[in-house]
mmCIF file of C-alpha atoms in Angstrom:
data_model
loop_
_atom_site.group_PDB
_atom_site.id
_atom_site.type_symbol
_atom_site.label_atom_id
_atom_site.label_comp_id
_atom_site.label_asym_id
_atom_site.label_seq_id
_atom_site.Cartn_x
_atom_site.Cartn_y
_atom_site.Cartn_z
ATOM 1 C CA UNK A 1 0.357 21.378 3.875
ATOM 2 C CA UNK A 2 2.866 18.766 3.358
ATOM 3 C CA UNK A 3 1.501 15.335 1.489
ATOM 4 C CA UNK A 4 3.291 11.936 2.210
ATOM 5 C CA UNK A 5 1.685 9.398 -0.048
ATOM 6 C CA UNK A 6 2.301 6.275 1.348
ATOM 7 C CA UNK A 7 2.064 3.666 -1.807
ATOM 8 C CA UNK A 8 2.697 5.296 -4.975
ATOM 9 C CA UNK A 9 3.634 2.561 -7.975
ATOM 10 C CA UNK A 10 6.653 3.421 -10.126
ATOM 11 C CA UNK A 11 4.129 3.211 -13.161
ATOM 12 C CA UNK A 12 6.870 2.381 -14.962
ATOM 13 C CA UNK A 13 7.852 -0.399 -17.755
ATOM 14 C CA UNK A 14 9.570 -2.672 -15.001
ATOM 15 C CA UNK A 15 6.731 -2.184 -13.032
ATOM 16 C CA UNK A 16 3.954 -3.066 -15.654
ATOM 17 C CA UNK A 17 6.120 -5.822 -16.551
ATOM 18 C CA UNK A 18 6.156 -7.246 -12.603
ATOM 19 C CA UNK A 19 2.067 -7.800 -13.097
ATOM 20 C CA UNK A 20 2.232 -10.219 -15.974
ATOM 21 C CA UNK A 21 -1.515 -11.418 -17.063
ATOM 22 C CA UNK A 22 -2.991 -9.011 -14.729
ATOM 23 C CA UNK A 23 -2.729 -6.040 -17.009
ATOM 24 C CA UNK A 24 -5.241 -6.939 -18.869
ATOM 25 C CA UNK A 25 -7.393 -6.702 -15.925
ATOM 26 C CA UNK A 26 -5.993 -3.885 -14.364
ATOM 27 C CA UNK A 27 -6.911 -1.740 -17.516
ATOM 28 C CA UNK A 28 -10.645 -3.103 -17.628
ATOM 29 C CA UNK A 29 -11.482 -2.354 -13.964
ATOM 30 C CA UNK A 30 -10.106 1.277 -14.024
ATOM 31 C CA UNK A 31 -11.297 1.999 -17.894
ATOM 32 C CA UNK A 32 -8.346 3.189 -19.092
ATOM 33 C CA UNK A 33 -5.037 1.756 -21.079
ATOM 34 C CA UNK A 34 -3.170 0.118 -17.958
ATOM 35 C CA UNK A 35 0.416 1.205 -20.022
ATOM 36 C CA UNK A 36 3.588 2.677 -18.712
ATOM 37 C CA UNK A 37 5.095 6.033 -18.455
ATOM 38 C CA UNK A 38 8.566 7.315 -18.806
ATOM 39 C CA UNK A 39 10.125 7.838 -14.819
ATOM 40 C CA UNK A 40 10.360 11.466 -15.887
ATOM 41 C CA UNK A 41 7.005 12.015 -16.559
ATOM 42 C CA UNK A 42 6.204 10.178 -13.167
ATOM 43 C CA UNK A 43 7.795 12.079 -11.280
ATOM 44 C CA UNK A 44 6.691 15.430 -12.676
ATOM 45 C CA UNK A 45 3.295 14.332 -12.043
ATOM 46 C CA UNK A 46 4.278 13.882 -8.418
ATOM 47 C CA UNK A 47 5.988 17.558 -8.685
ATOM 48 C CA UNK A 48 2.407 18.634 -9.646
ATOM 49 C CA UNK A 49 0.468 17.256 -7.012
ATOM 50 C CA UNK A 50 3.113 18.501 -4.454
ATOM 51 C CA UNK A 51 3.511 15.200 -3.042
ATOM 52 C CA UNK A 52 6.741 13.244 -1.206
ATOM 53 C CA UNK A 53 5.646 9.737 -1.906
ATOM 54 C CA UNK A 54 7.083 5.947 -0.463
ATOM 55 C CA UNK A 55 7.954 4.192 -4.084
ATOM 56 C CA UNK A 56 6.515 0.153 -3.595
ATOM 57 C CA UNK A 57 8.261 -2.391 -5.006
ATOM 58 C CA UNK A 58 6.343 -5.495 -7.056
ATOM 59 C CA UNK A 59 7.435 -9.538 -6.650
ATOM 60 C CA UNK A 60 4.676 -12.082 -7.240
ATOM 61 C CA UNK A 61 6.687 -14.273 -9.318
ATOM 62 C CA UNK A 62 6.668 -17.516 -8.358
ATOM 63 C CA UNK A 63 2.645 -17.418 -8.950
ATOM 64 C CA UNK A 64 2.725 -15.897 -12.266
ATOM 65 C CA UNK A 65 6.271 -15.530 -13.741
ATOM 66 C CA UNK A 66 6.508 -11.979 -14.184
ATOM 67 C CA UNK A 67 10.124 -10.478 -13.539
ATOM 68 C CA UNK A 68 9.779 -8.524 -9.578
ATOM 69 C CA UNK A 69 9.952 -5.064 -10.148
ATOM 70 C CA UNK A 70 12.871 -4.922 -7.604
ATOM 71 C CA UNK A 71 14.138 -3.668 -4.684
ATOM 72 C CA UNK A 72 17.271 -2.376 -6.190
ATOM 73 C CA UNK A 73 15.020 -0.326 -9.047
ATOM 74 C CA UNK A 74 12.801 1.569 -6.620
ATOM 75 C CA UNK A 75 15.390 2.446 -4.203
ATOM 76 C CA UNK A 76 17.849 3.424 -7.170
ATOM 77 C CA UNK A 77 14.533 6.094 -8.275
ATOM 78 C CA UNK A 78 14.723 7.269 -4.231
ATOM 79 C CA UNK A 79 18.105 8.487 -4.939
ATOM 80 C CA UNK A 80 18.019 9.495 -8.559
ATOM 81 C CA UNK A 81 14.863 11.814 -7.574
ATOM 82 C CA UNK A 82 15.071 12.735 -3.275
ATOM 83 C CA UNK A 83 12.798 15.548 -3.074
ATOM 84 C CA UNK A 84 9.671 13.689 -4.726
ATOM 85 C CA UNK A 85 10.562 9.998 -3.069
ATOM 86 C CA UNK A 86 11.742 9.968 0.012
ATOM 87 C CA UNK A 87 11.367 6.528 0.541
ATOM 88 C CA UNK A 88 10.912 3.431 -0.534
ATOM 89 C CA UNK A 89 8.577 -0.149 0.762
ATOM 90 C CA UNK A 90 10.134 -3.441 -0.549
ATOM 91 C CA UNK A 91 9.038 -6.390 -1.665
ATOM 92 C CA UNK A 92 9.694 -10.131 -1.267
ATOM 93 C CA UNK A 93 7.721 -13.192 -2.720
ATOM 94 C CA UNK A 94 6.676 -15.156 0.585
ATOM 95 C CA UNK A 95 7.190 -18.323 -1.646
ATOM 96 C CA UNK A 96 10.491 -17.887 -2.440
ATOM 97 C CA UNK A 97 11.441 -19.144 1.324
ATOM 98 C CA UNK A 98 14.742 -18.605 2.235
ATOM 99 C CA UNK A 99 16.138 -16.494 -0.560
ATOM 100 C CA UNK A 100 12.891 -14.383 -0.055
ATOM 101 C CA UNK A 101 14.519 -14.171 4.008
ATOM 102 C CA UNK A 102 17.946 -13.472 2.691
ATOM 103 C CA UNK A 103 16.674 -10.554 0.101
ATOM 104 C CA UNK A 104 14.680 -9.184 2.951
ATOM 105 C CA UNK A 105 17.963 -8.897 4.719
ATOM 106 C CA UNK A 106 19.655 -7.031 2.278
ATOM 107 C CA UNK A 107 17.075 -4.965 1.014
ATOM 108 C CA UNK A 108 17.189 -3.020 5.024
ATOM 109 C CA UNK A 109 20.899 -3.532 5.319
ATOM 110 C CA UNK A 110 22.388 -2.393 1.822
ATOM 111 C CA UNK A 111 19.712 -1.361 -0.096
ATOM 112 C CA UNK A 112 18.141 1.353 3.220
ATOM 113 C CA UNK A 113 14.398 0.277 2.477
ATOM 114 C CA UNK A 114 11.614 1.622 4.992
ATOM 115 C CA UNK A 115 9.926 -1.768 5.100
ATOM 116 C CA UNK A 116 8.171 -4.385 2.954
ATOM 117 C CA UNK A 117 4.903 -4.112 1.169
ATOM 118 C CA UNK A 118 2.640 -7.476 0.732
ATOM 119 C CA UNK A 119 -0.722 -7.526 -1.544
ATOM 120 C CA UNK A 120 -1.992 -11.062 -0.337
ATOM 121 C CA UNK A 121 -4.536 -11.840 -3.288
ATOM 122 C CA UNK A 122 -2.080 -11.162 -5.939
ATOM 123 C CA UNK A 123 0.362 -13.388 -3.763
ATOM 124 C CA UNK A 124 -1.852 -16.135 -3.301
ATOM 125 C CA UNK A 125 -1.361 -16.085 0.589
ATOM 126 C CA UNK A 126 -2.615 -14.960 4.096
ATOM 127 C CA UNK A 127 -0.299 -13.558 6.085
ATOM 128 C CA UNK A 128 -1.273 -15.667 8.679
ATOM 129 C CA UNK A 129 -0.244 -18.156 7.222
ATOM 130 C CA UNK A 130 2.189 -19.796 9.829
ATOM 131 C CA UNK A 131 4.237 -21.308 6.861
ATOM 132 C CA UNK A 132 5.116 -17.860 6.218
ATOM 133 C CA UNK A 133 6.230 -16.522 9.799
ATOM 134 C CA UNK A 134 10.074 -17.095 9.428
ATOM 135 C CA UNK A 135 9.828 -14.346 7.283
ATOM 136 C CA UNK A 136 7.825 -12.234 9.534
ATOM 137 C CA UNK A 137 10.174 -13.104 12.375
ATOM 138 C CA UNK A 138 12.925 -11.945 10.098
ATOM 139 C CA UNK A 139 11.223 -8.487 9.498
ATOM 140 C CA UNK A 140 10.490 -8.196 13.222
ATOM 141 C CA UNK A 141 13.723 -8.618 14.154
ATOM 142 C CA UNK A 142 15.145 -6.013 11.227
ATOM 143 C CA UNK A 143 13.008 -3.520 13.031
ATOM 144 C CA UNK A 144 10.820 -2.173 10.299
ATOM 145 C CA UNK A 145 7.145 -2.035 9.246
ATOM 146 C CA UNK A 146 5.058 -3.829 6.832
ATOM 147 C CA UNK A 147 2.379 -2.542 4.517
ATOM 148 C CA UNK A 148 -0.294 -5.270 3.871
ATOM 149 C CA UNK A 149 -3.506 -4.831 1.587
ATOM 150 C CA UNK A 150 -6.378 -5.354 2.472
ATOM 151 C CA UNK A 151 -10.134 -6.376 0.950
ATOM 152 C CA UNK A 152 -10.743 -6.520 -2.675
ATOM 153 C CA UNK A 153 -8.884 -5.707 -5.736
ATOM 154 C CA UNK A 154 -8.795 -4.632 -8.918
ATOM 155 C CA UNK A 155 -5.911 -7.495 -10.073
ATOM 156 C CA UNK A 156 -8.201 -10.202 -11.493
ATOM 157 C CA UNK A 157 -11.324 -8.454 -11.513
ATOM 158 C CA UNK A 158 -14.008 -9.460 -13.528
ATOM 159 C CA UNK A 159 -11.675 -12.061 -15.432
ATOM 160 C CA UNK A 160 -12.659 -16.250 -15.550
ATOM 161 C CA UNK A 161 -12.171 -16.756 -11.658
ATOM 162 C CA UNK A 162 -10.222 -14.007 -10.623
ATOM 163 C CA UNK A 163 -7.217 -15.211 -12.381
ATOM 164 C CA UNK A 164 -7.330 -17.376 -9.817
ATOM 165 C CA UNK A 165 -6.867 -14.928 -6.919
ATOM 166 C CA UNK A 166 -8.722 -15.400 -3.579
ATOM 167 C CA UNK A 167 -9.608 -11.808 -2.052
ATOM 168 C CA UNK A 168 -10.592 -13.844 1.066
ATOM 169 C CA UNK A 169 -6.817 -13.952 1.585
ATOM 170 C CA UNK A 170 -6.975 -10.321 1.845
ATOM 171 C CA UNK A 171 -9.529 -10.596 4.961
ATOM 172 C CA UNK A 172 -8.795 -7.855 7.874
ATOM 173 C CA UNK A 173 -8.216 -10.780 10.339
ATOM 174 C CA UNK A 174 -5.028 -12.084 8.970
ATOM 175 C CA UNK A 175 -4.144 -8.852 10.083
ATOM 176 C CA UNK A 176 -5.061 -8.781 13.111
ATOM 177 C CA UNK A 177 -3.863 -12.665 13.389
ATOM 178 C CA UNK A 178 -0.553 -11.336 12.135
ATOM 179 C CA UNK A 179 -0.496 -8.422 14.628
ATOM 180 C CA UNK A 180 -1.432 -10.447 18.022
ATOM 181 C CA UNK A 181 1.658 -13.031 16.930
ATOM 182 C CA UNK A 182 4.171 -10.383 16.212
ATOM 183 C CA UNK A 183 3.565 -7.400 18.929
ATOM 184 C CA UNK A 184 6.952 -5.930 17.773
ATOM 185 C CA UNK A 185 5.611 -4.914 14.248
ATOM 186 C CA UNK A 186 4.169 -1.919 12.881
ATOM 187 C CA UNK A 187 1.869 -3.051 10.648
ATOM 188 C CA UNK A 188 0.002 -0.594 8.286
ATOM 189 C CA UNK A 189 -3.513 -1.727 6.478
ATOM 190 C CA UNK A 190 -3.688 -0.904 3.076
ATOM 191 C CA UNK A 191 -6.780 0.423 1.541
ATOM 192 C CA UNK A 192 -10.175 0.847 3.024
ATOM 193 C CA UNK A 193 -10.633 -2.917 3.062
ATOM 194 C CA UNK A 194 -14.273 -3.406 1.579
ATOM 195 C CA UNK A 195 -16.471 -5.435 1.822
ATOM 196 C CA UNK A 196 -14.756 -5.999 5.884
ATOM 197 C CA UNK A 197 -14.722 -1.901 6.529
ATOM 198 C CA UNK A 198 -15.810 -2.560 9.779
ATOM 199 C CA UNK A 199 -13.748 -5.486 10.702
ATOM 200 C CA UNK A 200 -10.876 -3.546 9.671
ATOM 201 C CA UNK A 201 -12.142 -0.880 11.948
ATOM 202 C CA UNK A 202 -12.268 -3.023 14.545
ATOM 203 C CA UNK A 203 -8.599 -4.408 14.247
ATOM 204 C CA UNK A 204 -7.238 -0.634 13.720
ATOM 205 C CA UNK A 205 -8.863 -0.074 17.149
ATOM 206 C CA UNK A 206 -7.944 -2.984 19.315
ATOM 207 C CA UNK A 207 -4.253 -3.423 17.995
ATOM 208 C CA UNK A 208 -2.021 -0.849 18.666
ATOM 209 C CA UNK A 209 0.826 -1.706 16.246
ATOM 210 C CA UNK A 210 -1.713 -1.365 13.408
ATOM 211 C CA UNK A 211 -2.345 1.860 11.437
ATOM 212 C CA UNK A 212 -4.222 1.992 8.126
ATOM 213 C CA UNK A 213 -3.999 4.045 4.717
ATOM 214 C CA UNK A 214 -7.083 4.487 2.305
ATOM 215 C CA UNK A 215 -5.210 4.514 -0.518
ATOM 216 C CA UNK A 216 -7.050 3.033 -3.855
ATOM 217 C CA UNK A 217 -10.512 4.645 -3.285
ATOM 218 C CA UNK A 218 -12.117 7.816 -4.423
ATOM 219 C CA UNK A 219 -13.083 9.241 -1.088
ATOM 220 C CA UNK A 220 -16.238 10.215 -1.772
ATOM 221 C CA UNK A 221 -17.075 6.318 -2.279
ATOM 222 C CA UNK A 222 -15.762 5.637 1.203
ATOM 223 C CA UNK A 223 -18.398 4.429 3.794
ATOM 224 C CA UNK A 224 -20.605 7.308 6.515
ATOM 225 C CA UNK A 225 -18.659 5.294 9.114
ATOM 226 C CA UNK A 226 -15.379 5.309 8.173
ATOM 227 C CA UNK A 227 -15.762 9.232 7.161
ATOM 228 C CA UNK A 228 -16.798 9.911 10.855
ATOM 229 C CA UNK A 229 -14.168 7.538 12.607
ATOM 230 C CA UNK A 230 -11.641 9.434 10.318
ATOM 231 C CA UNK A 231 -11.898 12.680 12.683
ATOM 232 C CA UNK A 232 -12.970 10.683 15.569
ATOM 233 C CA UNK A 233 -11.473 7.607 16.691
ATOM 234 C CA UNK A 234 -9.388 6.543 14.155
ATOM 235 C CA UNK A 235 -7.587 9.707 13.752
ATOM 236 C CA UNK A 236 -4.493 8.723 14.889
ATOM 237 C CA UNK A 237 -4.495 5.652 13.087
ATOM 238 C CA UNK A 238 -5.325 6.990 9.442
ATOM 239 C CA UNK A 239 -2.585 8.023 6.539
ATOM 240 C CA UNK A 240 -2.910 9.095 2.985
ATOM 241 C CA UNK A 241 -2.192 6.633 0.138
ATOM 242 C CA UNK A 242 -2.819 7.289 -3.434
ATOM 243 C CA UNK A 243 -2.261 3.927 -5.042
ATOM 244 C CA UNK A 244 -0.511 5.868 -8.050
ATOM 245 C CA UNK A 245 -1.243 5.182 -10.949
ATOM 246 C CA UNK A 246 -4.878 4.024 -9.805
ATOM 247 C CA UNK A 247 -6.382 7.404 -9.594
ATOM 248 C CA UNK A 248 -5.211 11.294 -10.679
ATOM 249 C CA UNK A 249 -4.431 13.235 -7.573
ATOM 250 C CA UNK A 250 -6.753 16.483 -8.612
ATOM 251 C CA UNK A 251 -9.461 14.175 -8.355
ATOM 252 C CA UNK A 252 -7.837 12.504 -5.166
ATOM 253 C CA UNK A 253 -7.082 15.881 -3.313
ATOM 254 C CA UNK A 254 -10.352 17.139 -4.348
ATOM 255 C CA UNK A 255 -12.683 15.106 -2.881
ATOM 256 C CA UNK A 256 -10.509 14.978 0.209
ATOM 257 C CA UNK A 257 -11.124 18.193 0.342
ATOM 258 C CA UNK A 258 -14.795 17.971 -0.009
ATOM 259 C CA UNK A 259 -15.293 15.823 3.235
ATOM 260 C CA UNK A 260 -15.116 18.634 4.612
ATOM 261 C CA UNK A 261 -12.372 17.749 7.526
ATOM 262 C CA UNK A 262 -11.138 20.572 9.610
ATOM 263 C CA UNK A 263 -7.101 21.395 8.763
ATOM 264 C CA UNK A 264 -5.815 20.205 11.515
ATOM 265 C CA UNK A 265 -7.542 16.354 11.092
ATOM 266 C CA UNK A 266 -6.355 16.651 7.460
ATOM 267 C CA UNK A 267 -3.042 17.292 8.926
ATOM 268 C CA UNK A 268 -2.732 13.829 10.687
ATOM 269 C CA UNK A 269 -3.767 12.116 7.616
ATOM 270 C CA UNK A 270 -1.741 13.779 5.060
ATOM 271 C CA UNK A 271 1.663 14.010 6.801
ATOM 272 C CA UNK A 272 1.458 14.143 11.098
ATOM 273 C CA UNK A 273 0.674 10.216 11.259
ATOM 274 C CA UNK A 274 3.246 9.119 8.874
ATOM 275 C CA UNK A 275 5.707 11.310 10.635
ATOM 276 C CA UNK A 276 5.153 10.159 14.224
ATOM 277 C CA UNK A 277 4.655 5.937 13.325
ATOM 278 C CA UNK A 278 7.166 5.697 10.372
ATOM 279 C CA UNK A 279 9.780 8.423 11.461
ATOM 280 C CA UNK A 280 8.857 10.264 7.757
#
């Protein structure tokens, strides 16, 4: 069965650097060394799994510092390696105003990328926030989706404050907020959203331009709910996400597979969904 893995990380150098004092963090929540790997390494672990994955991008620095890990270096990997990444999400830093507009512009135009990823807690920013729309209006108008995060994190966790991250900017409604204001955009939900599971539910279900991927989870952790509406009525709406390097995809695939999901639901989720919303 084909496997489209919607937000993969380059797990890279560049893209370790792009997180700045969050590594620390990032290595404490998932008890392991939070430390790069060489691209070639990456992408044979991709070759293992037997996955086509959508490369993100990283840019939060105008709250921490941290060089982006750019546009130009993911979409350079989706050429150097087009059988394991087939595409690629940008990123722009909301706060960067115009020049974040005018890289948004050329990352569709010259650079070819599927759309732009936001993680709003990192970011320091809801992406309701109206301050933010011209850029929203500008990736309406290019035509192509966003990814958006969604409920807590593991950037900032159990550090003094969060680093000073908010995951209340991360809230399901600024989704939904987002989505009623810009009809035109396909808007995908990223991760299962806890502790709002069922608000995001609800904003899957009422908005059609919103889909969601549970990517960053074990799926045996994910909620009775959310396991039933994945076959029932959310089963157009769901795609697979790994979060690479979060979690190992034998583990990943594996308890997938222990759900116990009929072929044919495990179908939309893996590959039919991305296909029909995102042209994949």
């Amino acid at each position: 069965m084909r496997r489209i893995d919607l937000h993969a990380y380059p797990g890279t150098q560049p893209w370790i650097d792009s997180q700045g004092v969050f590594v620390e963090a990032l290595g404490k929540y998932w008890g392991r060394a939070w430390t790069a790997e060489p691209e070639e390494k990456v992408i044979d672990k991709f070759t293992e799994a037997g996955v086509e994955v959508v490369l993100v991008a990283f840019d939060i620095e105008s709250v921490i510092g941290a060089p982006p890990c750019t546009n130009d270096y993911v979409t350079e990997l989706r050429a150097k390696y087009p059988e394991r990444i087939i595409h690629a999400w940008g990123a722009v830093d909301p706060f960067k105003g115009d020049a974040a507009i005018a890289e948004a512009k050329r990352a569709v135009n010259e650079l070819g990328v599927l759309g732009f990823h936001f993680h709003p807690i990192m970011g320091r920013y809801r992406v309701d926030d109206r301050a933010l729309y011209p850029l929203f209006e500008t990736i309406s108008g290019l035509g192509v989706p966003v990814m958006i995060d969604v409920g807590t994190t593991g950037m900032g966790a159990g550090m003094p404050g969060g680093l000073g991250s908010r995951i209340e900017h991360a809230h399901p409604l600024a989704v939904d907020h987002l989505a009623a204001d810009f009809p035109d955009l396909t808007i995908i939900a990223s991760h299962p959203g806890w502790p709002w599971v069922d608000e995001m539910t609800a904003v899957a279900l009422h908005k059609g331009n919103v889909f969601w991927e549970l990517s960053g989870w074990a799926p045996k952790y994910f909620p009775d709910q959310l396991k039933k509406d994945v076959r029932g009525r959310l089963r157009n709406k769901i795609m697979f996400g790994s979060d690479h390097p979060s979690l190992p995809y034998e583990r990943i695939f594996r308890e997938w597979d222990e759900l116990g999901y009929a072929d044919d639901v495990l179908a939309d989720v893996f590959h039919r969904n991305a296909e029909r919303v995102l042209g994949l």
